[in-house]
Amino acid sequence: MILNIRPVFALGLAVLLSACATDRTFGAAAGIEVTQLDTLPEPRGDFSYRIGPQEALQIEVVGAELLSGKYFTDDQGTIAFPLLGAVQLKDQTPNEGAGKIADALRGEYVVNPQVRIVPEEFPVPTISVGGQVNRPGTYPAAGKQTLLRAVTAAGGVSEYAQLDDVLVMRTVDNQDYIGLYNLEAIQRGNYSDPALFPNDIVMVGDSPAKRRLETILGLVPLATAASIIIDRTTR
């Protein structure tokens, strides 16, 4: 099968991909483009915390207690700051935001402003793992995360997992991609363990064949189970 020949296919998405667990085709939906990429593109830039809308920020201006205090960003990521009015902080790191406020205060209001911004909560970068794993959920993306490590963190694959049908979903530059991997081949060292990044989504596929085998084993006597299994699965 084509899925076992290459370690990964990348799919450029224009619409969301949806399929039932038993459908092993890929790239068949309208708007899906099967590319010739060997690996998923890596996200650009860093993954440091950036200020977002409706967040609480503790802002300190050294030596200016009247300017220091707790500020809240609105739904556009803007704060109302004394003397300055509206200050846009969305998508800036705390250091970038502090520098922006310091530059605006410098000279006219404060001779040499020193500003510090400390968010009340730092969102932890995460990777989501679902499908046929023992503990589906969201896990911290700390350190150098890989596909095998993420699946292991989720308790490993379940008994019904389809190891050659493991998807990694990623968005790069507003373009959605899906990588299709053979987890067993990676475990055997036939392919390198692909790196994962914050906000990636991993989905381990389901094996209908394993479910059918379990059903057969439950319906027939043990003495005849082997011959029936071979007959049913080789057609």
PDB file of C-alpha atoms in Angstrom:
ATOM      1  CA  MET A   1       0.000   0.000   0.000  1.00  0.00           C
ATOM      2  CA  ILE A   2       1.112   3.534  -0.705  1.00  0.00           C
ATOM      3  CA  LEU A   3       0.793   4.449   2.970  1.00  0.00           C
ATOM      4  CA  ASN A   4       3.595   2.020   3.840  1.00  0.00           C
ATOM      5  CA  ILE A   5       6.009   3.157   1.123  1.00  0.00           C
ATOM      6  CA  ARG A   6       6.643   6.707   2.308  1.00  0.00           C
ATOM      7  CA  PRO A   7       7.076   7.755   5.948  1.00  0.00           C
ATOM      8  CA  VAL A   8       4.888  10.814   5.618  1.00  0.00           C
ATOM      9  CA  PHE A   9       2.563  12.623   3.239  1.00  0.00           C
ATOM     10  CA  ALA A  10       1.703  16.286   3.799  1.00  0.00           C
ATOM     11  CA  LEU A  11      -1.750  17.474   2.849  1.00  0.00           C
ATOM     12  CA  GLY A  12      -2.440  21.158   2.214  1.00  0.00           C
ATOM     13  CA  LEU A  13      -5.927  21.937   3.500  1.00  0.00           C
ATOM     14  CA  ALA A  14      -8.405  24.484   2.243  1.00  0.00           C
ATOM     15  CA  VAL A  15     -11.261  22.910   4.185  1.00  0.00           C
ATOM     16  CA  LEU A  16     -11.449  20.602   7.186  1.00  0.00           C
ATOM     17  CA  LEU A  17     -10.799  16.906   6.542  1.00  0.00           C
ATOM     18  CA  SER A  18     -13.301  14.446   7.965  1.00  0.00           C
ATOM     19  CA  ALA A  19     -13.522  10.692   7.465  1.00  0.00           C
ATOM     20  CA  CYS A  20     -14.857   7.633   9.234  1.00  0.00           C
ATOM     21  CA  ALA A  21     -12.433   5.336  11.045  1.00  0.00           C
ATOM     22  CA  THR A  22     -12.576   2.621   8.377  1.00  0.00           C
ATOM     23  CA  ASP A  23     -11.817   4.907   5.421  1.00  0.00           C
ATOM     24  CA  ARG A  24      -8.121   4.492   4.511  1.00  0.00           C
ATOM     25  CA  THR A  25      -8.150   6.876   1.553  1.00  0.00           C
ATOM     26  CA  PHE A  26      -6.528  10.286   1.864  1.00  0.00           C
ATOM     27  CA  GLY A  27      -6.715  13.579   0.018  1.00  0.00           C
ATOM     28  CA  ALA A  28     -10.069  12.675  -1.563  1.00  0.00           C
ATOM     29  CA  ALA A  29     -12.159  15.583  -0.297  1.00  0.00           C
ATOM     30  CA  ALA A  30     -12.753  18.714  -2.346  1.00  0.00           C
ATOM     31  CA  GLY A  31     -10.136  21.360  -1.648  1.00  0.00           C
ATOM     32  CA  ILE A  32      -7.490  18.868  -0.484  1.00  0.00           C
ATOM     33  CA  GLU A  33      -4.113  18.888  -2.215  1.00  0.00           C
ATOM     34  CA  VAL A  34      -1.655  16.000  -1.808  1.00  0.00           C
ATOM     35  CA  THR A  35       1.835  17.496  -1.869  1.00  0.00           C
ATOM     36  CA  GLN A  36       5.250  15.960  -2.507  1.00  0.00           C
ATOM     37  CA  LEU A  37       6.685  17.113   0.827  1.00  0.00           C
ATOM     38  CA  ASP A  38       8.723  14.511   2.739  1.00  0.00           C
ATOM     39  CA  THR A  39       8.274  16.283   6.075  1.00  0.00           C
ATOM     40  CA  LEU A  40       5.839  18.738   7.589  1.00  0.00           C
ATOM     41  CA  PRO A  41       6.968  22.378   7.461  1.00  0.00           C
ATOM     42  CA  GLU A  42       8.266  23.687  10.773  1.00  0.00           C
ATOM     43  CA  PRO A  43       6.546  26.676  12.368  1.00  0.00           C
ATOM     44  CA  ARG A  44       8.504  29.912  12.034  1.00  0.00           C
ATOM     45  CA  GLY A  45       9.561  32.112  14.933  1.00  0.00           C
ATOM     46  CA  ASP A  46       9.668  31.302  18.610  1.00  0.00           C
ATOM     47  CA  PHE A  47       6.956  30.023  20.918  1.00  0.00           C
ATOM     48  CA  SER A  48       7.448  32.468  23.751  1.00  0.00           C
ATOM     49  CA  TYR A  49       4.404  33.811  25.569  1.00  0.00           C
ATOM     50  CA  ARG A  50       2.634  36.657  23.806  1.00  0.00           C
ATOM     51  CA  ILE A  51       0.037  38.970  25.252  1.00  0.00           C
ATOM     52  CA  GLY A  52      -3.508  38.272  24.145  1.00  0.00           C
ATOM     53  CA  PRO A  53      -7.003  39.729  24.588  1.00  0.00           C
ATOM     54  CA  GLN A  54      -8.748  39.817  27.948  1.00  0.00           C
ATOM     55  CA  GLU A  55      -5.674  39.140  30.053  1.00  0.00           C
ATOM     56  CA  ALA A  56      -4.576  40.574  33.386  1.00  0.00           C
ATOM     57  CA  LEU A  57      -1.124  42.194  33.393  1.00  0.00           C
ATOM     58  CA  GLN A  58       0.851  43.548  36.316  1.00  0.00           C
ATOM     59  CA  ILE A  59       2.754  46.564  34.959  1.00  0.00           C
ATOM     60  CA  GLU A  60       5.457  48.227  37.039  1.00  0.00           C
ATOM     61  CA  VAL A  61       7.078  51.554  36.185  1.00  0.00           C
ATOM     62  CA  VAL A  62      10.055  51.879  38.528  1.00  0.00           C
ATOM     63  CA  GLY A  63       9.806  55.036  40.615  1.00  0.00           C
ATOM     64  CA  ALA A  64       6.312  55.869  39.378  1.00  0.00           C
ATOM     65  CA  GLU A  65       3.840  54.188  41.685  1.00  0.00           C
ATOM     66  CA  LEU A  66       0.871  56.070  40.234  1.00  0.00           C
ATOM     67  CA  LEU A  67       1.521  54.437  36.857  1.00  0.00           C
ATOM     68  CA  SER A  68       2.094  50.953  38.249  1.00  0.00           C
ATOM     69  CA  GLY A  69      -0.691  48.478  38.862  1.00  0.00           C
ATOM     70  CA  LYS A  70      -2.907  45.812  37.325  1.00  0.00           C
ATOM     71  CA  TYR A  71      -4.174  46.391  33.780  1.00  0.00           C
ATOM     72  CA  PHE A  72      -6.567  44.352  31.658  1.00  0.00           C
ATOM     73  CA  THR A  73      -6.384  43.980  27.906  1.00  0.00           C
ATOM     74  CA  ASP A  74      -9.669  44.309  26.038  1.00  0.00           C
ATOM     75  CA  ASP A  75     -10.882  41.976  23.292  1.00  0.00           C
ATOM     76  CA  GLN A  76      -8.414  43.637  20.904  1.00  0.00           C
ATOM     77  CA  GLY A  77      -5.419  43.226  23.224  1.00  0.00           C
ATOM     78  CA  THR A  78      -5.336  46.933  24.134  1.00  0.00           C
ATOM     79  CA  ILE A  79      -4.887  48.499  27.583  1.00  0.00           C
ATOM     80  CA  ALA A  80      -5.830  51.982  28.792  1.00  0.00           C
ATOM     81  CA  PHE A  81      -2.611  53.383  30.298  1.00  0.00           C
ATOM     82  CA  PRO A  82      -2.339  56.654  32.253  1.00  0.00           C
ATOM     83  CA  LEU A  83      -0.876  59.563  30.258  1.00  0.00           C
ATOM     84  CA  LEU A  84      -0.667  57.430  27.121  1.00  0.00           C
ATOM     85  CA  GLY A  85      -4.252  56.349  26.537  1.00  0.00           C
ATOM     86  CA  ALA A  86      -4.794  53.206  24.466  1.00  0.00           C
ATOM     87  CA  VAL A  87      -1.692  51.011  24.094  1.00  0.00           C
ATOM     88  CA  GLN A  88      -1.874  48.014  21.769  1.00  0.00           C
ATOM     89  CA  LEU A  89      -0.064  45.003  23.267  1.00  0.00           C
ATOM     90  CA  LYS A  90      -1.610  42.072  21.401  1.00  0.00           C
ATOM     91  CA  ASP A  91       0.882  39.461  20.120  1.00  0.00           C
ATOM     92  CA  GLN A  92       3.813  41.162  21.858  1.00  0.00           C
ATOM     93  CA  THR A  93       6.040  39.491  24.428  1.00  0.00           C
ATOM     94  CA  PRO A  94       6.107  41.088  27.898  1.00  0.00           C
ATOM     95  CA  ASN A  95       9.540  42.564  27.125  1.00  0.00           C
ATOM     96  CA  GLU A  96       8.321  44.002  23.831  1.00  0.00           C
ATOM     97  CA  GLY A  97       5.251  45.495  25.511  1.00  0.00           C
ATOM     98  CA  ALA A  98       7.346  46.951  28.324  1.00  0.00           C
ATOM     99  CA  GLY A  99       9.687  48.517  25.802  1.00  0.00           C
ATOM    100  CA  LYS A 100       6.771  50.041  23.916  1.00  0.00           C
ATOM    101  CA  ILE A 101       5.401  51.676  27.073  1.00  0.00           C
ATOM    102  CA  ALA A 102       8.873  52.845  28.127  1.00  0.00           C
ATOM    103  CA  ASP A 103       9.491  54.474  24.737  1.00  0.00           C
ATOM    104  CA  ALA A 104       6.162  56.285  24.907  1.00  0.00           C
ATOM    105  CA  LEU A 105       6.881  57.583  28.427  1.00  0.00           C
ATOM    106  CA  ARG A 106      10.516  58.521  27.822  1.00  0.00           C
ATOM    107  CA  GLY A 107      11.390  62.182  27.790  1.00  0.00           C
ATOM    108  CA  GLU A 108       8.002  63.805  28.033  1.00  0.00           C
ATOM    109  CA  TYR A 109       6.747  62.013  31.155  1.00  0.00           C
ATOM    110  CA  VAL A 110       9.665  60.042  32.627  1.00  0.00           C
ATOM    111  CA  VAL A 111      13.368  60.771  32.117  1.00  0.00           C
ATOM    112  CA  ASN A 112      14.602  57.177  31.992  1.00  0.00           C
ATOM    113  CA  PRO A 113      11.611  54.837  32.400  1.00  0.00           C
ATOM    114  CA  GLN A 114      12.127  51.248  33.452  1.00  0.00           C
ATOM    115  CA  VAL A 115       9.021  49.175  32.785  1.00  0.00           C
ATOM    116  CA  ARG A 116       8.240  45.570  33.576  1.00  0.00           C
ATOM    117  CA  ILE A 117       5.190  43.542  32.530  1.00  0.00           C
ATOM    118  CA  VAL A 118       4.300  40.325  34.345  1.00  0.00           C
ATOM    119  CA  PRO A 119       1.203  38.405  33.166  1.00  0.00           C
ATOM    120  CA  GLU A 120      -0.873  36.895  35.950  1.00  0.00           C
ATOM    121  CA  GLU A 121      -0.998  33.598  34.077  1.00  0.00           C
ATOM    122  CA  PHE A 122       1.448  32.132  31.568  1.00  0.00           C
ATOM    123  CA  PRO A 123      -0.348  29.752  29.175  1.00  0.00           C
ATOM    124  CA  VAL A 124       1.691  26.557  28.832  1.00  0.00           C
ATOM    125  CA  PRO A 125       2.402  25.509  25.201  1.00  0.00           C
ATOM    126  CA  THR A 126       0.697  22.190  24.542  1.00  0.00           C
ATOM    127  CA  ILE A 127       0.291  19.327  22.084  1.00  0.00           C
ATOM    128  CA  SER A 128      -3.034  17.478  21.760  1.00  0.00           C
ATOM    129  CA  VAL A 129      -3.020  13.682  21.392  1.00  0.00           C
ATOM    130  CA  GLY A 130      -6.196  11.771  20.540  1.00  0.00           C
ATOM    131  CA  GLY A 131      -7.616   8.751  18.780  1.00  0.00           C
ATOM    132  CA  GLN A 132      -6.491   5.268  19.799  1.00  0.00           C
ATOM    133  CA  VAL A 133      -4.233   6.139  22.728  1.00  0.00           C
ATOM    134  CA  ASN A 134      -4.786   5.133  26.340  1.00  0.00           C
ATOM    135  CA  ARG A 135      -4.964   8.667  27.759  1.00  0.00           C
ATOM    136  CA  PRO A 136      -6.180  11.144  25.128  1.00  0.00           C
ATOM    137  CA  GLY A 137      -5.684  14.749  26.125  1.00  0.00           C
ATOM    138  CA  THR A 138      -3.519  17.848  25.999  1.00  0.00           C
ATOM    139  CA  TYR A 139       0.104  17.604  27.120  1.00  0.00           C
ATOM    140  CA  PRO A 140       2.843  20.200  27.747  1.00  0.00           C
ATOM    141  CA  ALA A 141       5.112  20.807  24.765  1.00  0.00           C
ATOM    142  CA  ALA A 142       8.194  21.290  26.928  1.00  0.00           C
ATOM    143  CA  GLY A 143      11.651  20.554  25.567  1.00  0.00           C
ATOM    144  CA  LYS A 144      12.222  18.748  22.279  1.00  0.00           C
ATOM    145  CA  GLN A 145       8.951  16.927  21.733  1.00  0.00           C
ATOM    146  CA  THR A 146       8.604  14.154  19.141  1.00  0.00           C
ATOM    147  CA  LEU A 147       5.799  11.942  17.867  1.00  0.00           C
ATOM    148  CA  LEU A 148       6.898   8.882  19.872  1.00  0.00           C
ATOM    149  CA  ARG A 149       7.320  10.927  23.042  1.00  0.00           C
ATOM    150  CA  ALA A 150       3.876  12.475  22.650  1.00  0.00           C
ATOM    151  CA  VAL A 151       2.214   9.081  22.146  1.00  0.00           C
ATOM    152  CA  THR A 152       4.109   7.695  25.145  1.00  0.00           C
ATOM    153  CA  ALA A 153       2.983  10.650  27.284  1.00  0.00           C
ATOM    154  CA  ALA A 154      -0.600   9.755  26.295  1.00  0.00           C
ATOM    155  CA  GLY A 155      -0.164   6.264  27.742  1.00  0.00           C
ATOM    156  CA  GLY A 156       0.881   4.597  24.487  1.00  0.00           C
ATOM    157  CA  VAL A 157      -1.424   3.238  21.811  1.00  0.00           C
ATOM    158  CA  SER A 158      -4.543   1.236  22.629  1.00  0.00           C
ATOM    159  CA  GLU A 159      -5.220  -2.331  21.526  1.00  0.00           C
ATOM    160  CA  TYR A 160      -7.189  -1.121  18.492  1.00  0.00           C
ATOM    161  CA  ALA A 161      -4.590   1.342  17.197  1.00  0.00           C
ATOM    162  CA  GLN A 162      -3.721   1.373  13.499  1.00  0.00           C
ATOM    163  CA  LEU A 163       0.007   2.141  13.625  1.00  0.00           C
ATOM    164  CA  ASP A 164       0.363   3.045   9.940  1.00  0.00           C
ATOM    165  CA  ASP A 165      -2.458   5.590  10.213  1.00  0.00           C
ATOM    166  CA  VAL A 166      -1.085   8.229  12.599  1.00  0.00           C
ATOM    167  CA  LEU A 167      -1.818  11.857  11.719  1.00  0.00           C
ATOM    168  CA  VAL A 168      -0.018  15.016  12.794  1.00  0.00           C
ATOM    169  CA  MET A 169      -1.968  18.222  12.113  1.00  0.00           C
ATOM    170  CA  ARG A 170      -0.128  21.563  12.033  1.00  0.00           C
ATOM    171  CA  THR A 171      -0.726  25.132  10.896  1.00  0.00           C
ATOM    172  CA  VAL A 172       2.155  27.117   9.377  1.00  0.00           C
ATOM    173  CA  ASP A 173       1.663  30.631   7.989  1.00  0.00           C
ATOM    174  CA  ASN A 174      -2.134  30.208   8.076  1.00  0.00           C
ATOM    175  CA  GLN A 175      -1.865  27.027   5.976  1.00  0.00           C
ATOM    176  CA  ASP A 176      -3.089  23.742   7.480  1.00  0.00           C
ATOM    177  CA  TYR A 177      -1.105  20.547   6.922  1.00  0.00           C
ATOM    178  CA  ILE A 178      -1.594  16.894   7.816  1.00  0.00           C
ATOM    179  CA  GLY A 179       1.332  14.469   8.005  1.00  0.00           C
ATOM    180  CA  LEU A 180       0.548  10.751   7.703  1.00  0.00           C
ATOM    181  CA  TYR A 181       3.039   8.554   9.580  1.00  0.00           C
ATOM    182  CA  ASN A 182       3.744   4.868  10.150  1.00  0.00           C
ATOM    183  CA  LEU A 183       4.391   4.700  13.884  1.00  0.00           C
ATOM    184  CA  GLU A 184       5.587   1.092  13.823  1.00  0.00           C
ATOM    185  CA  ALA A 185       8.204   1.893  11.161  1.00  0.00           C
ATOM    186  CA  ILE A 186       9.423   4.804  13.292  1.00  0.00           C
ATOM    187  CA  GLN A 187       9.621   2.554  16.353  1.00  0.00           C
ATOM    188  CA  ARG A 188      11.749   0.086  14.383  1.00  0.00           C
ATOM    189  CA  GLY A 189      14.139   2.844  13.362  1.00  0.00           C
ATOM    190  CA  ASN A 190      13.211   2.742   9.679  1.00  0.00           C
ATOM    191  CA  TYR A 191      12.383   6.461   9.789  1.00  0.00           C
ATOM    192  CA  SER A 192      13.435   9.231  12.128  1.00  0.00           C
ATOM    193  CA  ASP A 193      11.080  10.254  14.921  1.00  0.00           C
ATOM    194  CA  PRO A 194       9.499  13.517  13.662  1.00  0.00           C
ATOM    195  CA  ALA A 195       9.685  16.630  15.817  1.00  0.00           C
ATOM    196  CA  LEU A 196       6.467  18.115  17.173  1.00  0.00           C
ATOM    197  CA  PHE A 197       5.770  21.738  18.032  1.00  0.00           C
ATOM    198  CA  PRO A 198       3.313  23.624  20.253  1.00  0.00           C
ATOM    199  CA  ASN A 199      -0.291  23.496  18.998  1.00  0.00           C
ATOM    200  CA  ASP A 200       0.294  20.303  16.964  1.00  0.00           C
ATOM    201  CA  ILE A 201      -2.511  17.730  17.040  1.00  0.00           C
ATOM    202  CA  VAL A 202      -1.751  13.990  16.932  1.00  0.00           C
ATOM    203  CA  MET A 203      -4.446  11.448  16.027  1.00  0.00           C
ATOM    204  CA  VAL A 204      -3.811   7.699  16.163  1.00  0.00           C
ATOM    205  CA  GLY A 205      -6.084   5.784  13.786  1.00  0.00           C
ATOM    206  CA  ASP A 206      -8.433   2.911  14.570  1.00  0.00           C
ATOM    207  CA  SER A 207      -8.011  -0.655  13.264  1.00  0.00           C
ATOM    208  CA  PRO A 208     -11.355  -2.216  12.273  1.00  0.00           C
ATOM    209  CA  ALA A 209      -9.519  -5.478  11.515  1.00  0.00           C
ATOM    210  CA  LYS A 210      -8.438  -5.860  15.148  1.00  0.00           C
ATOM    211  CA  ARG A 211     -12.006  -5.303  16.299  1.00  0.00           C
ATOM    212  CA  ARG A 212     -13.268  -7.949  13.849  1.00  0.00           C
ATOM    213  CA  LEU A 213     -10.676 -10.442  15.105  1.00  0.00           C
ATOM    214  CA  GLU A 214     -11.756  -9.874  18.688  1.00  0.00           C
ATOM    215  CA  THR A 215     -15.382 -10.445  17.689  1.00  0.00           C
ATOM    216  CA  ILE A 216     -14.472 -13.697  15.936  1.00  0.00           C
ATOM    217  CA  LEU A 217     -12.505 -14.927  18.953  1.00  0.00           C
ATOM    218  CA  GLY A 218     -15.509 -14.267  21.150  1.00  0.00           C
ATOM    219  CA  LEU A 219     -17.927 -16.168  18.905  1.00  0.00           C
ATOM    220  CA  VAL A 220     -16.090 -19.386  18.025  1.00  0.00           C
ATOM    221  CA  PRO A 221     -14.563 -22.247  20.073  1.00  0.00           C
ATOM    222  CA  LEU A 222     -10.841 -21.863  20.816  1.00  0.00           C
ATOM    223  CA  ALA A 223      -9.964 -25.041  18.896  1.00  0.00           C
ATOM    224  CA  THR A 224     -11.259 -23.621  15.611  1.00  0.00           C
ATOM    225  CA  ALA A 225     -10.481 -19.943  16.143  1.00  0.00           C
ATOM    226  CA  ALA A 226      -7.100 -19.957  14.390  1.00  0.00           C
ATOM    227  CA  SER A 227      -8.353 -21.440  11.110  1.00  0.00           C
ATOM    228  CA  ILE A 228     -11.297 -19.052  10.985  1.00  0.00           C
ATOM    229  CA  ILE A 229      -9.074 -16.035  11.652  1.00  0.00           C
ATOM    230  CA  ILE A 230      -6.678 -16.990   8.848  1.00  0.00           C
ATOM    231  CA  ASP A 231      -9.542 -17.586   6.448  1.00  0.00           C
ATOM    232  CA  ARG A 232     -11.332 -14.322   7.233  1.00  0.00           C
ATOM    233  CA  THR A 233      -8.283 -12.024   7.197  1.00  0.00           C
ATOM    234  CA  THR A 234      -6.613 -13.286   4.032  1.00  0.00           C
ATOM    235  CA  ARG A 235      -9.510 -12.611   1.681  1.00  0.00           C
TER     236      ARG A 235
END
